[in-house]
């Protein structure tokens, strides 16, 4: 009678499987779950504990997570492709701004805003602002709060000082290399020297400035000192930016003077100094090398 009066709950309790099979099932489930989490952790998938709670573990390794971001987890890293494209745009804008500085399109003393320049280049203001910040570090422009960037004006004295510093850095290095570098290594630089002559003959100040930097970079690069090459090129850029107009240095940033060296005839003369210097280096004529390097930097020597 007592058994007949049992409720549904008691009946269900009596209908439960024996305890031992339930324990085995639980252990099997835990083992399967652990195996699945281990596989997910190794492959970067899933959200198991072995993977550092899924997205967190993968984010720590720099992997991209395709699922939705969970509450409390850090945002997934930005895809590498986007970073490369952003850097490429900034680099292209920086090159364009440097060319505009050499050609005088960006005039000394004038203030330019990032949004206006961005419209000119067909990009947003952000890469322009980043490129301008780099030019500010290089001394080409200065920040004007709430307005933009002013192109730095350089007088004849500052240009002469830049030429003197370049001579103090480059002359000893070139003379040392003239004593140690074999003629065949100098001969390998012939195409670069001839490229400066072609660029100068074209009348393009920007093309000549680029070819001139490439030649000097190759010469100093034979010393095997990367810091030297960077410092020398930075000084050369600073002088090149002021080549436009009267009273400045030329595309090479060497000789100063009232007329400057930005005129086409001066560019060609400057370029031929490269080929003459290379001839002297191949011949091993140290006296001619010394005279040419001094003349190249405005009579310093």
PDB file of N, CA, C and O in Angstrom, residues 11-80:
ATOM      1  N   UNK A  11       9.018   7.851  -7.651  1.00  0.00           N
ATOM      2  CA  UNK A  11       9.111   6.850  -8.711  1.00  0.00           C
ATOM      3  C   UNK A  11      10.286   7.123  -9.627  1.00  0.00           C
ATOM      4  O   UNK A  11      10.990   6.231 -10.071  1.00  0.00           O
ATOM      5  N   UNK A  12      10.491   8.426  -9.891  1.00  0.00           N
ATOM      6  CA  UNK A  12      11.610   8.788 -10.751  1.00  0.00           C
ATOM      7  C   UNK A  12      12.922   8.490 -10.074  1.00  0.00           C
ATOM      8  O   UNK A  12      13.892   8.078 -10.713  1.00  0.00           O
ATOM      9  N   UNK A  13      12.940   8.684  -8.720  1.00  0.00           N
ATOM     10  CA  UNK A  13      14.182   8.398  -7.981  1.00  0.00           C
ATOM     11  C   UNK A  13      14.509   6.931  -8.047  1.00  0.00           C
ATOM     12  O   UNK A  13      15.665   6.538  -8.175  1.00  0.00           O
ATOM     13  N   UNK A  14      13.474   6.093  -7.932  1.00  0.00           N
ATOM     14  CA  UNK A  14      13.739   4.666  -8.011  1.00  0.00           C
ATOM     15  C   UNK A  14      14.124   4.240  -9.416  1.00  0.00           C
ATOM     16  O   UNK A  14      14.803   3.241  -9.617  1.00  0.00           O
ATOM     17  N   UNK A  15      13.702   5.048 -10.433  1.00  0.00           N
ATOM     18  CA  UNK A  15      13.985   4.673 -11.815  1.00  0.00           C
ATOM     19  C   UNK A  15      15.376   5.097 -12.271  1.00  0.00           C
ATOM     20  O   UNK A  15      15.776   4.838 -13.391  1.00  0.00           O
ATOM     21  N   UNK A  16      16.146   5.870 -11.387  1.00  0.00           N
ATOM     22  CA  UNK A  16      17.466   6.326 -11.794  1.00  0.00           C
ATOM     23  C   UNK A  16      18.392   5.155 -12.029  1.00  0.00           C
ATOM     24  O   UNK A  16      18.316   4.142 -11.341  1.00  0.00           O
ATOM     25  N   UNK A  17      19.348   5.282 -12.963  1.00  0.00           N
ATOM     26  CA  UNK A  17      20.299   4.199 -13.218  1.00  0.00           C
ATOM     27  C   UNK A  17      21.167   3.975 -11.994  1.00  0.00           C
ATOM     28  O   UNK A  17      21.282   4.841 -11.125  1.00  0.00           O
ATOM     29  N   UNK A  18      21.783   2.866 -11.871  1.00  0.00           N
ATOM     30  CA  UNK A  18      22.689   2.601 -10.751  1.00  0.00           C
ATOM     31  C   UNK A  18      23.787   3.650 -10.699  1.00  0.00           C
ATOM     32  O   UNK A  18      24.157   4.253 -11.696  1.00  0.00           O
ATOM     33  N   UNK A  19      24.366   3.865  -9.509  1.00  0.00           N
ATOM     34  CA  UNK A  19      25.341   4.926  -9.283  1.00  0.00           C
ATOM     35  C   UNK A  19      26.648   4.702 -10.041  1.00  0.00           C
ATOM     36  O   UNK A  19      27.252   5.629 -10.552  1.00  0.00           O
ATOM     37  N   UNK A  20      27.095   3.504 -10.125  1.00  0.00           N
ATOM     38  CA  UNK A  20      28.386   3.228 -10.764  1.00  0.00           C
ATOM     39  C   UNK A  20      28.382   3.625 -12.232  1.00  0.00           C
ATOM     40  O   UNK A  20      29.282   4.308 -12.702  1.00  0.00           O
ATOM     41  N   UNK A  21      27.382   3.250 -13.034  1.00  0.00           N
ATOM     42  CA  UNK A  21      27.371   3.698 -14.427  1.00  0.00           C
ATOM     43  C   UNK A  21      27.359   5.206 -14.562  1.00  0.00           C
ATOM     44  O   UNK A  21      27.955   5.768 -15.474  1.00  0.00           O
ATOM     45  N   UNK A  22      26.670   5.922 -13.655  1.00  0.00           N
ATOM     46  CA  UNK A  22      26.628   7.390 -13.714  1.00  0.00           C
ATOM     47  C   UNK A  22      28.012   7.972 -13.505  1.00  0.00           C
ATOM     48  O   UNK A  22      28.421   8.931 -14.162  1.00  0.00           O
ATOM     49  N   UNK A  23      28.777   7.430 -12.585  1.00  0.00           N
ATOM     50  CA  UNK A  23      30.132   7.920 -12.342  1.00  0.00           C
ATOM     51  C   UNK A  23      31.011   7.713 -13.570  1.00  0.00           C
ATOM     52  O   UNK A  23      31.810   8.553 -13.946  1.00  0.00           O
ATOM     53  N   UNK A  24      30.846   6.542 -14.200  1.00  0.00           N
ATOM     54  CA  UNK A  24      31.623   6.267 -15.403  1.00  0.00           C
ATOM     55  C   UNK A  24      31.279   7.251 -16.522  1.00  0.00           C
ATOM     56  O   UNK A  24      32.149   7.739 -17.242  1.00  0.00           O
ATOM     57  N   UNK A  25      29.999   7.549 -16.660  1.00  0.00           N
ATOM     58  CA  UNK A  25      29.567   8.493 -17.693  1.00  0.00           C
ATOM     59  C   UNK A  25      30.136   9.880 -17.440  1.00  0.00           C
ATOM     60  O   UNK A  25      30.559  10.582 -18.361  1.00  0.00           O
ATOM     61  N   UNK A  26      30.138  10.275 -16.152  1.00  0.00           N
ATOM     62  CA  UNK A  26      30.674  11.596 -15.811  1.00  0.00           C
ATOM     63  C   UNK A  26      32.152  11.677 -16.135  1.00  0.00           C
ATOM     64  O   UNK A  26      32.648  12.672 -16.671  1.00  0.00           O
ATOM     65  N   UNK A  27      32.870  10.581 -15.764  1.00  0.00           N
ATOM     66  CA  UNK A  27      34.301  10.584 -16.065  1.00  0.00           C
ATOM     67  C   UNK A  27      34.553  10.614 -17.563  1.00  0.00           C
ATOM     68  O   UNK A  27      35.462  11.291 -18.055  1.00  0.00           O
ATOM     69  N   UNK A  28      33.766   9.897 -18.309  1.00  0.00           N
ATOM     70  CA  UNK A  28      33.913   9.885 -19.771  1.00  0.00           C
ATOM     71  C   UNK A  28      33.650  11.263 -20.369  1.00  0.00           C
ATOM     72  O   UNK A  28      34.350  11.714 -21.275  1.00  0.00           O
ATOM     73  N   UNK A  29      32.621  11.950 -19.812  1.00  0.00           N
ATOM     74  CA  UNK A  29      32.299  13.290 -20.311  1.00  0.00           C
ATOM     75  C   UNK A  29      33.429  14.261 -20.015  1.00  0.00           C
ATOM     76  O   UNK A  29      33.809  15.091 -20.851  1.00  0.00           O
ATOM     77  N   UNK A  30      33.974  14.160 -18.796  1.00  0.00           N
ATOM     78  CA  UNK A  30      35.083  15.046 -18.443  1.00  0.00           C
ATOM     79  C   UNK A  30      36.307  14.779 -19.303  1.00  0.00           C
ATOM     80  O   UNK A  30      37.009  15.702 -19.728  1.00  0.00           O
ATOM     81  N   UNK A  31      36.578  13.506 -19.569  1.00  0.00           N
ATOM     82  CA  UNK A  31      37.726  13.158 -20.409  1.00  0.00           C
ATOM     83  C   UNK A  31      37.556  13.690 -21.826  1.00  0.00           C
ATOM     84  O   UNK A  31      38.505  14.225 -22.442  1.00  0.00           O
ATOM     85  N   UNK A  32      36.332  13.564 -22.369  1.00  0.00           N
ATOM     86  CA  UNK A  32      36.072  14.071 -23.720  1.00  0.00           C
ATOM     87  C   UNK A  32      36.229  15.582 -23.776  1.00  0.00           C
ATOM     88  O   UNK A  32      36.781  16.142 -24.729  1.00  0.00           O
ATOM     89  N   UNK A  33      35.688  16.260 -22.718  1.00  0.00           N
ATOM     90  CA  UNK A  33      35.785  17.714 -22.686  1.00  0.00           C
ATOM     91  C   UNK A  33      37.243  18.172 -22.589  1.00  0.00           C
ATOM     92  O   UNK A  33      37.681  19.109 -23.248  1.00  0.00           O
ATOM     93  N   UNK A  34      38.034  17.474 -21.763  1.00  0.00           N
ATOM     94  CA  UNK A  34      39.450  17.822 -21.619  1.00  0.00           C
ATOM     95  C   UNK A  34      40.199  17.614 -22.931  1.00  0.00           C
ATOM     96  O   UNK A  34      41.052  18.413 -23.315  1.00  0.00           O
ATOM     97  N   UNK A  35      39.883  16.506 -23.629  1.00  0.00           N
ATOM     98  CA  UNK A  35      40.538  16.255 -24.913  1.00  0.00           C
ATOM     99  C   UNK A  35      40.201  17.322 -25.928  1.00  0.00           C
ATOM    100  O   UNK A  35      41.054  17.799 -26.680  1.00  0.00           O
ATOM    101  N   UNK A  36      38.907  17.727 -25.941  1.00  0.00           N
ATOM    102  CA  UNK A  36      38.490  18.753 -26.888  1.00  0.00           C
ATOM    103  C   UNK A  36      39.186  20.085 -26.600  1.00  0.00           C
ATOM    104  O   UNK A  36      39.628  20.792 -27.507  1.00  0.00           O
ATOM    105  N   UNK A  37      39.291  20.439 -25.314  1.00  0.00           N
ATOM    106  CA  UNK A  37      39.948  21.687 -24.938  1.00  0.00           C
ATOM    107  C   UNK A  37      41.428  21.669 -25.293  1.00  0.00           C
ATOM    108  O   UNK A  37      41.996  22.677 -25.698  1.00  0.00           O
ATOM    109  N   UNK A  38      42.056  20.506 -25.156  1.00  0.00           N
ATOM    110  CA  UNK A  38      43.475  20.400 -25.492  1.00  0.00           C
ATOM    111  C   UNK A  38      43.705  20.617 -26.979  1.00  0.00           C
ATOM    112  O   UNK A  38      44.611  21.336 -27.409  1.00  0.00           O
ATOM    113  N   UNK A  39      42.845  19.994 -27.810  1.00  0.00           N
ATOM    114  CA  UNK A  39      42.962  20.168 -29.254  1.00  0.00           C
ATOM    115  C   UNK A  39      42.733  21.619 -29.644  1.00  0.00           C
ATOM    116  O   UNK A  39      43.449  22.208 -30.455  1.00  0.00           O
ATOM    117  N   UNK A  40      41.708  22.256 -29.016  1.00  0.00           N
ATOM    118  CA  UNK A  40      41.403  23.647 -29.340  1.00  0.00           C
ATOM    119  C   UNK A  40      42.544  24.568 -28.933  1.00  0.00           C
ATOM    120  O   UNK A  40      42.851  25.546 -29.620  1.00  0.00           O
ATOM    121  N   UNK A  41      43.162  24.273 -27.812  1.00  0.00           N
ATOM    122  CA  UNK A  41      44.271  25.106 -27.358  1.00  0.00           C
ATOM    123  C   UNK A  41      45.456  25.032 -28.308  1.00  0.00           C
ATOM    124  O   UNK A  41      46.123  26.014 -28.582  1.00  0.00           O
ATOM    125  N   UNK A  42      45.731  23.806 -28.839  1.00  0.00           N
ATOM    126  CA  UNK A  42      46.861  23.649 -29.741  1.00  0.00           C
ATOM    127  C   UNK A  42      46.616  24.278 -31.099  1.00  0.00           C
ATOM    128  O   UNK A  42      47.530  24.764 -31.760  1.00  0.00           O
ATOM    129  N   UNK A  43      45.388  24.266 -31.543  1.00  0.00           N
ATOM    130  CA  UNK A  43      45.059  24.810 -32.866  1.00  0.00           C
ATOM    131  C   UNK A  43      44.620  26.249 -32.814  1.00  0.00           C
ATOM    132  O   UNK A  43      44.412  26.875 -33.840  1.00  0.00           O
ATOM    133  N   UNK A  44      44.442  26.809 -31.594  1.00  0.00           N
ATOM    134  CA  UNK A  44      44.012  28.203 -31.483  1.00  0.00           C
ATOM    135  C   UNK A  44      42.532  28.386 -31.596  1.00  0.00           C
ATOM    136  O   UNK A  44      42.047  29.503 -31.694  1.00  0.00           O
ATOM    137  N   UNK A  45      41.750  27.322 -31.615  1.00  0.00           N
ATOM    138  CA  UNK A  45      40.307  27.455 -31.758  1.00  0.00           C
ATOM    139  C   UNK A  45      39.606  27.261 -30.443  1.00  0.00           C
ATOM    140  O   UNK A  45      40.188  26.900 -29.428  1.00  0.00           O
ATOM    141  N   UNK A  46      38.304  27.492 -30.412  1.00  0.00           N
ATOM    142  CA  UNK A  46      37.472  27.220 -29.243  1.00  0.00           C
ATOM    143  C   UNK A  46      37.703  28.198 -28.130  1.00  0.00           C
ATOM    144  O   UNK A  46      38.383  29.197 -28.256  1.00  0.00           O
ATOM    145  N   UNK A  47      37.137  27.866 -26.959  1.00  0.00           N
ATOM    146  CA  UNK A  47      37.214  28.760 -25.819  1.00  0.00           C
ATOM    147  C   UNK A  47      37.552  28.002 -24.560  1.00  0.00           C
ATOM    148  O   UNK A  47      37.107  28.347 -23.475  1.00  0.00           O
ATOM    149  N   UNK A  48      38.328  26.882 -24.663  1.00  0.00           N
ATOM    150  CA  UNK A  48      38.637  26.062 -23.502  1.00  0.00           C
ATOM    151  C   UNK A  48      39.653  26.713 -22.606  1.00  0.00           C
ATOM    152  O   UNK A  48      40.349  27.650 -22.957  1.00  0.00           O
ATOM    153  N   UNK A  49      39.799  26.144 -21.394  1.00  0.00           N
ATOM    154  CA  UNK A  49      40.722  26.699 -20.440  1.00  0.00           C
ATOM    155  C   UNK A  49      42.161  26.519 -20.882  1.00  0.00           C
ATOM    156  O   UNK A  49      43.017  27.327 -20.573  1.00  0.00           O
ATOM    157  N   UNK A  50      42.465  25.424 -21.560  1.00  0.00           N
ATOM    158  CA  UNK A  50      43.840  25.196 -21.985  1.00  0.00           C
ATOM    159  C   UNK A  50      44.316  26.270 -22.926  1.00  0.00           C
ATOM    160  O   UNK A  50      45.494  26.506 -23.058  1.00  0.00           O
ATOM    161  N   UNK A  51      43.434  26.955 -23.612  1.00  0.00           N
ATOM    162  CA  UNK A  51      43.816  28.020 -24.532  1.00  0.00           C
ATOM    163  C   UNK A  51      43.814  29.366 -23.874  1.00  0.00           C
ATOM    164  O   UNK A  51      43.807  30.379 -24.539  1.00  0.00           O
ATOM    165  N   UNK A  52      43.795  29.432 -22.548  1.00  0.00           N
ATOM    166  CA  UNK A  52      43.771  30.726 -21.886  1.00  0.00           C
ATOM    167  C   UNK A  52      42.433  31.379 -22.034  1.00  0.00           C
ATOM    168  O   UNK A  52      42.346  32.563 -22.327  1.00  0.00           O
ATOM    169  N   UNK A  53      41.345  30.627 -21.861  1.00  0.00           N
ATOM    170  CA  UNK A  53      39.980  31.131 -22.046  1.00  0.00           C
ATOM    171  C   UNK A  53      39.752  31.597 -23.483  1.00  0.00           C
ATOM    172  O   UNK A  53      39.217  32.676 -23.731  1.00  0.00           O
ATOM    173  N   UNK A  54      40.193  30.769 -24.408  1.00  0.00           N
ATOM    174  CA  UNK A  54      39.866  31.006 -25.820  1.00  0.00           C
ATOM    175  C   UNK A  54      40.545  32.235 -26.371  1.00  0.00           C
ATOM    176  O   UNK A  54      41.726  32.291 -26.593  1.00  0.00           O
ATOM    177  N   UNK A  55      39.746  33.327 -26.586  1.00  0.00           N
ATOM    178  CA  UNK A  55      40.225  34.531 -27.243  1.00  0.00           C
ATOM    179  C   UNK A  55      41.384  35.160 -26.507  1.00  0.00           C
ATOM    180  O   UNK A  55      42.290  35.722 -27.112  1.00  0.00           O
ATOM    181  N   UNK A  56      41.401  35.090 -25.144  1.00  0.00           N
ATOM    182  CA  UNK A  56      42.483  35.716 -24.407  1.00  0.00           C
ATOM    183  C   UNK A  56      43.801  35.030 -24.720  1.00  0.00           C
ATOM    184  O   UNK A  56      44.825  35.675 -24.913  1.00  0.00           O
ATOM    185  N   UNK A  57      43.807  33.708 -24.757  1.00  0.00           N
ATOM    186  CA  UNK A  57      45.034  32.979 -25.039  1.00  0.00           C
ATOM    187  C   UNK A  57      45.542  33.273 -26.432  1.00  0.00           C
ATOM    188  O   UNK A  57      46.724  33.481 -26.655  1.00  0.00           O
ATOM    189  N   UNK A  58      44.623  33.304 -27.397  1.00  0.00           N
ATOM    190  CA  UNK A  58      45.046  33.563 -28.763  1.00  0.00           C
ATOM    191  C   UNK A  58      45.487  35.000 -28.924  1.00  0.00           C
ATOM    192  O   UNK A  58      46.423  35.296 -29.656  1.00  0.00           O
ATOM    193  N   UNK A  59      44.812  35.941 -28.255  1.00  0.00           N
ATOM    194  CA  UNK A  59      45.220  37.341 -28.367  1.00  0.00           C
ATOM    195  C   UNK A  59      46.601  37.553 -27.800  1.00  0.00           C
ATOM    196  O   UNK A  59      47.381  38.363 -28.297  1.00  0.00           O
ATOM    197  N   UNK A  60      46.925  36.813 -26.727  1.00  0.00           N
ATOM    198  CA  UNK A  60      48.261  36.950 -26.146  1.00  0.00           C
ATOM    199  C   UNK A  60      49.327  36.481 -27.111  1.00  0.00           C
ATOM    200  O   UNK A  60      50.457  36.963 -27.087  1.00  0.00           O
ATOM    201  N   UNK A  61      48.973  35.528 -27.993  1.00  0.00           N
ATOM    202  CA  UNK A  61      49.937  35.052 -28.980  1.00  0.00           C
ATOM    203  C   UNK A  61      49.877  35.847 -30.268  1.00  0.00           C
ATOM    204  O   UNK A  61      50.568  35.553 -31.222  1.00  0.00           O
ATOM    205  N   UNK A  62      49.016  36.868 -30.333  1.00  0.00           N
ATOM    206  CA  UNK A  62      48.927  37.693 -31.524  1.00  0.00           C
ATOM    207  C   UNK A  62      48.100  37.089 -32.622  1.00  0.00           C
ATOM    208  O   UNK A  62      48.194  37.514 -33.762  1.00  0.00           O
ATOM    209  N   UNK A  63      47.272  36.053 -32.316  1.00  0.00           N
ATOM    210  CA  UNK A  63      46.456  35.432 -33.355  1.00  0.00           C
ATOM    211  C   UNK A  63      45.150  36.190 -33.501  1.00  0.00           C
ATOM    212  O   UNK A  63      44.635  36.781 -32.561  1.00  0.00           O
ATOM    213  N   UNK A  64      44.597  36.126 -34.689  1.00  0.00           N
ATOM    214  CA  UNK A  64      43.351  36.825 -34.964  1.00  0.00           C
ATOM    215  C   UNK A  64      42.163  35.959 -34.581  1.00  0.00           C
ATOM    216  O   UNK A  64      42.096  34.789 -34.937  1.00  0.00           O
ATOM    217  N   UNK A  65      41.204  36.496 -33.830  1.00  0.00           N
ATOM    218  CA  UNK A  65      40.004  35.771 -33.436  1.00  0.00           C
ATOM    219  C   UNK A  65      38.849  36.260 -34.290  1.00  0.00           C
ATOM    220  O   UNK A  65      38.620  37.454 -34.426  1.00  0.00           O
ATOM    221  N   UNK A  66      38.104  35.308 -34.846  1.00  0.00           N
ATOM    222  CA  UNK A  66      37.022  35.661 -35.762  1.00  0.00           C
ATOM    223  C   UNK A  66      35.679  35.773 -35.054  1.00  0.00           C
ATOM    224  O   UNK A  66      34.745  36.329 -35.601  1.00  0.00           O
ATOM    225  N   UNK A  67      35.555  35.218 -33.855  1.00  0.00           N
ATOM    226  CA  UNK A  67      34.276  35.264 -33.174  1.00  0.00           C
ATOM    227  C   UNK A  67      34.035  36.609 -32.520  1.00  0.00           C
ATOM    228  O   UNK A  67      34.856  37.520 -32.563  1.00  0.00           O
ATOM    229  N   UNK A  68      32.900  36.723 -31.865  1.00  0.00           N
ATOM    230  CA  UNK A  68      32.573  37.951 -31.182  1.00  0.00           C
ATOM    231  C   UNK A  68      33.413  38.092 -29.926  1.00  0.00           C
ATOM    232  O   UNK A  68      33.783  37.118 -29.280  1.00  0.00           O
ATOM    233  N   UNK A  69      33.707  39.342 -29.561  1.00  0.00           N
ATOM    234  CA  UNK A  69      34.513  39.596 -28.372  1.00  0.00           C
ATOM    235  C   UNK A  69      33.679  39.322 -27.129  1.00  0.00           C
ATOM    236  O   UNK A  69      32.554  39.785 -27.001  1.00  0.00           O
ATOM    237  N   UNK A  70      34.225  38.545 -26.195  1.00  0.00           N
ATOM    238  CA  UNK A  70      33.515  38.227 -24.968  1.00  0.00           C
ATOM    239  C   UNK A  70      33.678  39.343 -23.954  1.00  0.00           C
ATOM    240  O   UNK A  70      34.653  40.090 -23.988  1.00  0.00           O
ATOM    241  N   UNK A  71      32.760  39.414 -23.030  1.00  0.00           N
ATOM    242  CA  UNK A  71      32.781  40.458 -22.002  1.00  0.00           C
ATOM    243  C   UNK A  71      34.030  40.309 -21.156  1.00  0.00           C
ATOM    244  O   UNK A  71      34.347  39.231 -20.664  1.00  0.00           O
ATOM    245  N   UNK A  72      34.765  41.419 -20.986  1.00  0.00           N
ATOM    246  CA  UNK A  72      35.945  41.410 -20.144  1.00  0.00           C
ATOM    247  C   UNK A  72      37.213  41.002 -20.858  1.00  0.00           C
ATOM    248  O   UNK A  72      38.296  41.085 -20.284  1.00  0.00           O
ATOM    249  N   UNK A  73      37.124  40.561 -22.109  1.00  0.00           N
ATOM    250  CA  UNK A  73      38.307  40.163 -22.838  1.00  0.00           C
ATOM    251  C   UNK A  73      38.850  41.340 -23.644  1.00  0.00           C
ATOM    252  O   UNK A  73      38.101  42.209 -24.081  1.00  0.00           O
ATOM    253  N   UNK A  74      40.188  41.379 -23.848  1.00  0.00           N
ATOM    254  CA  UNK A  74      40.747  42.475 -24.648  1.00  0.00           C
ATOM    255  C   UNK A  74      40.333  42.369 -26.100  1.00  0.00           C
ATOM    256  O   UNK A  74      40.010  41.294 -26.597  1.00  0.00           O
ATOM    257  N   UNK A  75      40.336  43.512 -26.783  1.00  0.00           N
ATOM    258  CA  UNK A  75      39.962  43.521 -28.192  1.00  0.00           C
ATOM    259  C   UNK A  75      40.983  42.738 -29.001  1.00  0.00           C
ATOM    260  O   UNK A  75      42.162  42.727 -28.682  1.00  0.00           O
ATOM    261  N   UNK A  76      40.563  42.046 -30.045  1.00  0.00           N
ATOM    262  CA  UNK A  76      41.504  41.287 -30.874  1.00  0.00           C
ATOM    263  C   UNK A  76      42.481  42.222 -31.558  1.00  0.00           C
ATOM    264  O   UNK A  76      42.166  43.376 -31.818  1.00  0.00           O
ATOM    265  N   UNK A  77      43.698  41.747 -31.835  1.00  0.00           N
ATOM    266  CA  UNK A  77      44.694  42.614 -32.481  1.00  0.00           C
ATOM    267  C   UNK A  77      44.257  43.013 -33.875  1.00  0.00           C
ATOM    268  O   UNK A  77      43.526  42.296 -34.541  1.00  0.00           O
ATOM    269  N   UNK A  78      44.720  44.195 -34.301  1.00  0.00           N
ATOM    270  CA  UNK A  78      44.394  44.680 -35.636  1.00  0.00           C
ATOM    271  C   UNK A  78      45.066  43.809 -36.681  1.00  0.00           C
ATOM    272  O   UNK A  78      46.227  43.446 -36.531  1.00  0.00           O
ATOM    273  N   UNK A  79      44.375  43.440 -37.755  1.00  0.00           N
ATOM    274  CA  UNK A  79      44.994  42.630 -38.802  1.00  0.00           C
ATOM    275  C   UNK A  79      46.253  43.299 -39.341  1.00  0.00           C
ATOM    276  O   UNK A  79      46.300  44.509 -39.504  1.00  0.00           O
ATOM    277  N   UNK A  80      47.245  42.474 -39.600  1.00  0.00           N
ATOM    278  CA  UNK A  80      48.512  43.021 -40.052  1.00  0.00           C
ATOM    279  C   UNK A  80      48.382  43.785 -41.357  1.00  0.00           C
ATOM    280  O   UNK A  80      49.070  44.764 -41.595  1.00  0.00           O
TER     281      UNK A  80
END
